[in-house]
CSV table of C-alpha atoms in Angstrom, one decimal:
chain,number,residue,atom,x,y,z
A,1,ALA,CA,0.0,0.0,0.0
A,2,ALA,CA,1.1,3.5,-0.7
A,3,THR,CA,1.9,6.0,2.0
A,4,ARG,CA,-0.1,9.3,2.4
A,5,LYS,CA,2.8,11.2,0.8
A,6,GLN,CA,2.8,8.8,-2.1
A,7,GLN,CA,-1.0,9.2,-2.5
A,8,ILE,CA,-0.5,13.0,-2.7
A,9,THR,CA,2.0,12.5,-5.5
A,10,HIS,CA,-0.6,10.3,-7.3
A,11,ILE,CA,0.7,6.8,-6.3
A,12,ASP,CA,-2.0,4.4,-5.2
A,13,PHE,CA,0.2,1.2,-4.9
A,14,ILE,CA,3.6,-0.2,-5.6
A,15,LEU,CA,4.2,-3.3,-7.7
A,16,THR,CA,7.4,-5.2,-7.0
A,17,ALA,CA,8.8,-7.3,-9.9
A,18,LYS,CA,10.5,-10.6,-9.4
A,19,ASN,CA,13.8,-8.9,-9.9
A,20,GLY,CA,13.1,-6.5,-7.1
A,21,SER,CA,12.3,-3.5,-9.3
A,22,LYS,CA,9.5,-1.3,-7.9
A,23,TYR,CA,6.8,0.4,-10.1
A,24,PHE,CA,4.5,3.1,-8.9
A,25,VAL,CA,0.9,2.9,-10.0
A,26,ASP,CA,-1.9,5.5,-9.9
A,27,VAL,CA,-5.4,4.0,-10.3
A,28,LYS,CA,-8.2,5.9,-11.9
A,29,ALA,CA,-11.7,4.9,-11.0
A,30,ARG,CA,-14.5,4.7,-13.5
A,31,LYS,CA,-16.1,8.1,-13.9
A,32,ARG,CA,-19.3,9.7,-15.4
A,33,SER,CA,-18.7,11.7,-18.5
A,34,ALA,CA,-20.6,14.7,-16.9
A,35,ARG,CA,-21.9,15.6,-13.5
A,36,ASN,CA,-25.5,15.5,-14.6
A,37,ASN,CA,-25.0,12.1,-16.3
A,38,SER,CA,-25.5,9.2,-14.0
A,39,LYS,CA,-24.1,6.7,-16.5
A,40,ILE,CA,-20.5,5.7,-16.0
A,41,SER,CA,-18.5,5.5,-19.2
A,42,ASP,CA,-15.7,3.1,-20.0
A,43,ASP,CA,-15.4,4.8,-23.4
A,44,LEU,CA,-14.5,8.3,-22.3
A,45,ILE,CA,-11.8,9.1,-19.6
A,46,TRP,CA,-10.9,12.3,-17.8
A,47,ILE,CA,-7.3,13.4,-18.0
A,48,GLU,CA,-6.0,15.9,-15.3
A,49,PHE,CA,-3.3,18.3,-16.6
A,50,LYS,CA,-3.7,20.7,-13.7
A,51,ASN,CA,-5.4,20.2,-10.4
A,52,VAL,CA,-7.9,22.6,-8.7
A,53,ALA,CA,-5.0,24.4,-7.1
A,54,GLY,CA,-3.3,24.9,-10.5
A,55,ASN,CA,-0.5,22.5,-9.8
A,56,ASN,CA,0.5,19.6,-12.0
A,57,GLY,CA,-2.3,17.1,-12.2
A,58,TRP,CA,-2.0,13.4,-12.0
A,59,LEU,CA,-0.9,13.2,-15.7
A,60,TYR,CA,2.4,14.8,-14.5
A,61,GLY,CA,2.6,13.0,-11.2
A,62,SER,CA,5.2,10.5,-9.9
A,63,ALA,CA,3.6,7.3,-11.0
A,64,ASP,CA,5.3,5.0,-13.5
A,65,TYR,CA,1.9,3.6,-14.7
A,66,ILE,CA,-1.7,4.6,-14.8
A,67,ALA,CA,-4.4,1.9,-14.3
A,68,PHE,CA,-7.8,2.9,-15.7
A,69,GLU,CA,-10.6,0.9,-14.2
A,70,ARG,CA,-13.3,-0.4,-16.5
A,71,GLU,CA,-16.3,-2.6,-15.7
A,72,ASN,CA,-14.5,-5.9,-16.0
A,73,ASP,CA,-10.8,-5.0,-16.0
A,74,PHE,CA,-8.1,-2.4,-15.7
A,75,VAL,CA,-6.2,-0.9,-18.6
A,76,ILE,CA,-2.6,-0.2,-17.5
A,77,VAL,CA,-0.4,2.2,-19.5
A,78,SER,CA,2.9,3.9,-19.0
A,79,ARG,CA,2.3,7.4,-17.7
A,80,LEU,CA,5.0,8.9,-19.9
A,81,ASN,CA,3.5,7.3,-23.0
A,82,LEU,CA,0.1,8.7,-21.9
A,83,VAL,CA,1.6,12.2,-21.5
A,84,THR,CA,3.0,12.0,-25.1
A,85,LEU,CA,-0.4,10.9,-26.5
A,86,CYS,CA,-2.4,13.5,-24.6
A,87,GLU,CA,-0.1,16.3,-25.5
A,88,ARG,CA,-0.4,15.3,-29.1
A,89,ILE,CA,-4.2,14.8,-29.4
A,90,VAL,CA,-5.6,17.4,-26.9
A,91,ASN,CA,-5.9,21.0,-28.1
A,92,LEU,CA,-4.1,22.6,-25.2
A,93,ASN,CA,-5.0,26.1,-26.5
A,94,SER,CA,-8.7,25.5,-26.5
A,95,ILE,CA,-10.4,26.0,-23.2
A,96,THR,CA,-14.1,25.4,-22.5
A,97,LYS,CA,-16.3,26.1,-19.4
A,98,ASP,CA,-18.7,23.4,-20.5
A,99,PRO,CA,-17.8,19.7,-19.7
A,100,LYS,CA,-19.9,18.6,-22.7
A,101,ASP,CA,-17.2,20.3,-24.9
A,102,ALA,CA,-14.2,18.7,-23.0
A,103,LEU,CA,-13.4,16.0,-25.6
A,104,TYR,CA,-9.9,16.9,-26.7
A,105,LYS,CA,-10.2,20.4,-25.2
A,106,LEU,CA,-9.2,21.7,-21.8
A,107,TYR,CA,-12.1,22.2,-19.4
A,108,THR,CA,-11.9,24.5,-16.4
A,109,ARG,CA,-14.4,25.3,-13.8
A,110,THR,CA,-15.3,28.8,-12.7
A,111,ASP,CA,-13.2,29.8,-9.7
A,112,ARG,CA,-10.9,26.8,-10.1
A,113,ARG,CA,-7.5,26.5,-11.6
A,114,ASP,CA,-7.9,22.9,-12.9
A,115,LYS,CA,-7.4,21.9,-16.5
A,116,ILE,CA,-8.9,18.6,-17.4
A,117,CYS,CA,-10.1,17.0,-20.6
A,118,MET,CA,-11.7,13.9,-21.9
A,119,ILE,CA,-10.2,11.5,-24.4
A,120,LYS,CA,-11.5,8.2,-25.8
A,121,MET,CA,-10.3,5.0,-24.2
A,122,GLN,CA,-9.9,3.8,-27.8
A,123,ASP,CA,-7.2,6.5,-28.3
A,124,ILE,CA,-5.1,4.7,-25.6
A,125,LEU,CA,-5.8,1.2,-26.9
A,126,ASP,CA,-4.9,2.2,-30.4
A,127,ASN,CA,-1.8,4.3,-29.7
A,128,ILE,CA,-0.1,3.0,-26.5
A,129,LYS,CA,1.1,-0.4,-25.4
A,130,THR,CA,-1.3,-1.6,-22.7
A,131,THR,CA,-1.7,-4.4,-20.3
A,132,VAL,CA,-5.2,-5.4,-19.5
A,133,TRP,CA,-5.8,-7.0,-16.0
A,134,LYS,CA,-9.1,-8.8,-15.7
A,135,LYS,CA,-11.0,-8.3,-12.4
A,136,SER,CA,-11.2,-11.5,-10.5
A,137,GLN,CA,-14.7,-13.1,-10.3
A,138,GLN,CA,-16.3,-13.2,-6.9
A,139,THR,CA,-17.5,-16.7,-6.0
């Protein structure tokens, strides 16, 4: 389990390989595509460039890997590869105040300094090497 300080730097857990190497992982829970939408989407994911305080968001955190939760599995990607992809496909000069317009554009809320956007999970699956971990079945 990660320490409180590691959680602040966007590390939820540490994987230790057989050779002793340690890898820091930030897990992203399933999210709704909009606050007024009760449906959780596995097709669209939120990316945090800046947090509400205006500091680097989890995209620029200390994790080696990001694990995106989906209904039946987790999609695990290199955080650095995700940075490269997001900086390429997101229009960092286009800012919207409407979360419905946040696909590939930065969304910021009034009186907040966050900058987040949505991308399609398919962008990750098509452009980044991924590992998919199935959730274990409860018996």
